[in-house]
């Protein structure tokens, strides 16, 4: 059973297109995240949702719009793709009971290549 | 502000020799600390975690880490490296700010020589 699954695994698209990446978790967690991993392997948080509510919104261009239809899903939509958006995007989830920090579980990543 | 610093971007060891990957943290609170591993073209797998229980934490695949508050360190060690340990390793600190936020270090690439 895959705990955090993202689709697609690979995405190649042209500049200017709009694309979405989907993420689902079956762990019953209340919090989900999107991270971006650049070419130097650095992982930076983009967004976090807790029970469908946006909690963390780092400095990300507004071409990126997360959507959480329910607490098991967090999708990432990207408008007007640019070359600099090429990266690996990771979805993650965790349970956020304050005082009981558990680890985050990560998906396998989506490698986005903008040409 | 919460942050982690991984002191070495690359570490090379011979198979069968000890591994030491260094991590220092900065946190205003009692931190939760993690080590994750990423094999080439793979996702992120948890190796071990420290969440204010025992300061010496044992993880998977023979890895362990010791939380040292006086040195603000959480170094990852393994007594004997195996070829399959070659990967990217990330030290992570988390803290609560409306929800838990996980801050990654810049990573250490471990190379294991035959």
Short mmCIF file of C-alpha atoms in Angstrom, two decimals:
data_model
loop_
_atom_site.label_atom_id
_atom_site.label_comp_id
_atom_site.label_asym_id
_atom_site.label_seq_id
_atom_site.Cartn_x
_atom_site.Cartn_y
_atom_site.Cartn_z
CA UNK A 1 0.00 0.00 0.00
CA UNK A 2 1.45 3.34 -1.05
CA UNK A 3 1.14 5.84 1.80
CA UNK A 4 1.63 9.05 -0.20
CA UNK A 5 1.17 8.78 -3.93
CA UNK A 6 1.67 11.44 -6.57
CA UNK A 7 0.85 11.46 -10.23
CA UNK A 8 2.37 11.76 -12.69
CA UNK A 9 5.90 10.63 -11.88
CA UNK A 10 7.33 12.43 -14.91
CA UNK A 11 5.93 15.47 -16.67
CA UNK A 12 7.47 17.11 -19.73
CA UNK A 13 5.71 20.17 -21.08
CA UNK A 14 6.28 23.33 -23.04
CA UNK A 15 6.69 26.83 -21.65
CA UNK A 16 3.41 28.63 -21.20
CA UNK A 17 1.34 25.50 -20.61
CA UNK A 18 -0.79 24.84 -17.53
CA UNK A 19 -0.33 21.54 -15.68
CA UNK A 20 -1.45 19.81 -12.49
CA UNK A 21 0.17 17.32 -10.15
CA UNK A 22 -2.05 15.21 -7.93
CA UNK A 23 -1.31 13.87 -4.47
CA UNK A 24 -3.20 11.50 -2.23
CA UNK A 25 -2.38 10.08 1.19
CA UNK A 26 -4.03 7.08 2.86
CA UNK A 27 -2.46 7.57 6.30
CA UNK A 28 -5.34 9.52 7.80
CA UNK A 29 -3.06 12.52 8.36
CA UNK A 30 -4.53 15.98 8.75
CA UNK A 31 -1.68 17.95 7.14
CA UNK A 32 -0.26 17.85 3.63
CA UNK A 33 2.62 19.70 2.00
CA UNK A 34 4.24 20.54 -1.29
CA UNK A 35 8.02 20.81 -1.49
CA UNK A 36 10.21 21.78 -4.45
CA UNK A 37 13.63 20.16 -4.94
CA UNK A 38 15.91 22.11 -7.23
CA UNK A 39 18.79 20.85 -9.36
CA UNK A 40 21.16 21.13 -6.37
CA UNK A 41 18.90 18.81 -4.35
CA UNK A 42 17.77 21.60 -2.01
CA UNK A 43 14.24 21.00 -0.69
CA UNK A 44 12.09 24.04 0.04
CA UNK A 45 8.58 24.07 1.40
CA UNK A 46 5.97 25.70 -0.81
CA UNK A 47 2.61 25.11 0.84
CA UNK A 48 1.00 23.33 3.75
CA UNK A 49 -2.65 22.53 4.29
CA UNK A 50 -4.20 21.41 7.56
CA UNK A 51 -7.69 19.92 7.28
CA UNK A 52 -8.16 21.60 3.88
CA UNK A 53 -7.08 24.99 5.23
CA UNK A 54 -3.99 26.75 3.87
CA UNK A 55 -1.55 27.23 6.73
CA UNK A 56 1.84 27.79 5.12
CA UNK A 57 2.31 29.73 1.92
CA UNK A 58 5.94 30.48 1.32
CA UNK A 59 7.12 33.02 -1.25
CA UNK A 60 5.88 31.20 -4.31
CA UNK A 61 4.72 32.83 -7.56
CA UNK A 62 0.95 33.04 -7.72
CA UNK A 63 1.11 30.90 -10.87
CA UNK A 64 1.24 28.04 -8.36
CA UNK A 65 -2.13 27.26 -6.81
CA UNK A 66 -2.68 24.40 -4.41
CA UNK A 67 -6.11 22.87 -4.01
CA UNK A 68 -7.25 20.54 -1.26
CA UNK A 69 -10.68 19.01 -1.96
CA UNK A 70 -10.45 16.96 1.23
CA UNK A 71 -7.78 16.25 3.82
CA UNK A 72 -6.52 13.19 1.91
CA UNK A 73 -5.78 15.11 -1.27
CA UNK A 74 -3.61 18.09 -2.13
CA UNK A 75 -3.17 18.96 -5.78
CA UNK A 76 -0.80 21.50 -7.28
CA UNK A 77 -1.79 23.48 -10.34
CA UNK A 78 0.79 25.53 -12.20
CA UNK A 79 -0.16 28.16 -14.77
CA UNK A 80 2.02 29.58 -17.52
CA UNK A 81 4.93 27.25 -16.89
CA UNK A 82 8.43 28.71 -17.09
CA UNK A 83 11.82 27.07 -17.61
CA UNK A 84 12.72 27.81 -13.98
CA UNK A 85 9.82 25.69 -12.78
CA UNK A 86 11.73 22.58 -13.82
CA UNK A 87 12.35 20.64 -10.62
CA UNK A 88 11.20 17.64 -8.64
CA UNK A 89 8.05 18.33 -6.65
CA UNK A 90 7.38 16.27 -3.54
CA UNK A 91 4.11 15.87 -1.73
CA UNK A 92 4.18 14.93 1.95
CA UNK A 93 1.82 14.40 4.85
CA UNK A 94 2.03 14.35 8.62
CA UNK A 95 -0.17 14.33 11.68
CA UNK A 96 -0.07 17.64 13.50
CA UNK A 97 -1.28 17.04 17.02
CA UNK A 98 0.59 19.73 18.88
CA UNK A 99 3.12 18.23 21.26
CA UNK A 100 3.37 15.00 19.34
CA UNK A 101 5.47 15.77 16.32
CA UNK A 102 5.75 12.84 14.01
CA UNK A 103 7.72 12.56 10.87
CA UNK A 104 6.53 13.62 7.45
CA UNK A 105 5.88 10.92 4.87
CA UNK A 106 6.91 11.78 1.34
CA UNK A 107 5.69 10.71 -2.05
CA UNK A 108 8.04 9.50 -4.75
CA UNK A 109 8.22 12.90 -6.41
CA UNK A 110 7.15 14.33 -9.75
CA UNK A 111 9.97 15.34 -12.07
CA UNK A 112 8.72 18.35 -14.04
CA UNK A 113 10.70 19.39 -17.10
CA UNK A 114 9.71 22.56 -18.93
CA UNK A 115 11.09 22.86 -22.44
CA UNK B 1 14.43 31.04 13.58
CA UNK B 2 14.66 27.34 13.01
CA UNK B 3 17.34 26.01 10.65
CA UNK B 4 19.77 23.19 10.07
CA UNK B 5 23.28 23.27 8.69
CA UNK B 6 24.85 20.23 7.14
CA UNK B 7 28.54 20.83 7.37
CA UNK B 8 29.67 18.66 4.46
CA UNK B 9 28.15 18.66 1.00
CA UNK B 10 30.07 15.51 0.03
CA UNK B 11 31.51 12.66 2.11
CA UNK B 12 33.47 9.71 0.72
CA UNK B 13 34.23 6.58 2.73
CA UNK B 14 35.51 3.14 1.93
CA UNK B 15 33.19 0.19 2.26
CA UNK B 16 33.40 -1.24 5.78
CA UNK B 17 34.63 1.99 7.39
CA UNK B 18 32.60 4.27 9.69
CA UNK B 19 30.28 6.97 8.40
CA UNK B 20 29.86 10.40 10.01
CA UNK B 21 27.48 12.97 8.54
CA UNK B 22 27.37 16.20 10.49
CA UNK B 23 24.35 18.35 11.26
CA UNK B 24 23.95 21.41 13.47
CA UNK B 25 20.60 22.94 14.23
CA UNK B 26 19.24 26.24 15.39
CA UNK B 27 15.92 26.29 17.20
CA UNK B 28 14.14 28.56 19.63
CA UNK B 29 12.28 25.61 21.04
CA UNK B 30 13.01 22.04 21.97
CA UNK B 31 13.43 20.70 18.46
CA UNK B 32 12.28 17.63 16.67
CA UNK B 33 15.03 16.40 14.38
CA UNK B 34 15.06 13.85 11.61
CA UNK B 35 17.40 12.28 9.10
CA UNK B 36 16.05 11.32 5.69
CA UNK B 37 17.79 9.47 2.89
CA UNK B 38 17.22 9.87 -0.84
CA UNK B 39 18.62 7.26 -3.20
CA UNK B 40 19.16 8.34 -6.82
CA UNK B 41 15.89 9.16 -8.56
CA UNK B 42 13.91 7.99 -5.54
CA UNK B 43 11.73 9.58 -2.88
CA UNK B 44 12.63 10.47 0.69
CA UNK B 45 12.80 7.76 3.33
CA UNK B 46 12.96 8.38 7.07
CA UNK B 47 16.12 6.99 8.68
CA UNK B 48 15.47 8.07 12.25
CA UNK B 49 13.94 10.77 14.41
CA UNK B 50 14.52 12.58 17.69
CA UNK B 51 11.46 13.94 19.48
CA UNK B 52 12.72 14.68 23.03
CA UNK B 53 12.96 11.09 24.25
CA UNK B 54 16.30 9.24 24.34
CA UNK B 55 19.19 11.34 23.05
CA UNK B 56 20.76 8.40 21.22
CA UNK B 57 18.42 7.42 18.46
CA UNK B 58 18.68 4.22 16.46
CA UNK B 59 17.31 4.06 12.96
CA UNK B 60 17.06 1.70 10.05
CA UNK B 61 19.97 0.03 8.25
CA UNK B 62 22.35 0.37 11.22
CA UNK B 63 22.29 4.18 11.36
CA UNK B 64 22.10 6.11 14.58
CA UNK B 65 22.30 9.73 15.69
CA UNK B 66 22.97 11.47 18.97
CA UNK B 67 21.18 14.65 20.03
CA UNK B 68 23.61 16.95 21.86
CA UNK B 69 21.89 20.05 23.13
CA UNK B 70 25.09 21.68 24.38
CA UNK B 71 26.60 21.43 20.91
CA UNK B 72 23.29 21.92 19.02
CA UNK B 73 24.25 18.91 16.95
CA UNK B 74 22.52 15.81 15.60
CA UNK B 75 25.23 13.92 13.73
CA UNK B 76 24.43 10.71 11.85
CA UNK B 77 26.74 7.73 12.19
CA UNK B 78 27.08 4.14 11.05
CA UNK B 79 29.86 1.79 12.16
CA UNK B 80 30.45 0.18 8.78
CA UNK B 81 29.47 1.59 5.41
CA UNK B 82 27.88 -0.58 2.75
CA UNK B 83 27.78 0.13 -0.95
CA UNK B 84 24.02 0.46 -0.76
CA UNK B 85 24.40 3.42 1.63
CA UNK B 86 25.50 5.67 -1.24
CA UNK B 87 22.80 8.34 -1.39
CA UNK B 88 21.87 11.90 -0.43
CA UNK B 89 21.18 12.46 3.27
CA UNK B 90 19.10 15.29 4.69
CA UNK B 91 18.97 16.59 8.23
CA UNK B 92 15.58 18.11 9.04
CA UNK B 93 14.25 20.21 11.93
CA UNK B 94 10.56 20.66 12.53
CA UNK B 95 8.61 23.12 14.63
CA UNK B 96 5.01 24.08 15.19
CA UNK B 97 3.65 27.22 13.54
CA UNK B 98 -0.04 26.59 13.05
CA UNK B 99 1.03 23.19 11.86
CA UNK B 100 4.34 21.38 11.79
CA UNK B 101 6.86 22.80 9.35
CA UNK B 102 9.83 20.70 8.23
CA UNK B 103 13.00 22.61 7.34
CA UNK B 104 15.62 20.75 5.34
CA UNK B 105 19.38 21.07 5.38
CA UNK B 106 21.19 21.35 2.08
CA UNK B 107 22.03 17.65 2.02
CA UNK B 108 25.19 15.53 2.15
CA UNK B 109 26.04 13.21 -0.68
CA UNK B 110 27.61 10.02 0.62
CA UNK B 111 29.88 8.12 -1.71
CA UNK B 112 31.01 4.61 -0.74
CA UNK B 113 34.19 3.35 -2.37
CA UNK B 114 34.80 -0.34 -3.00
#
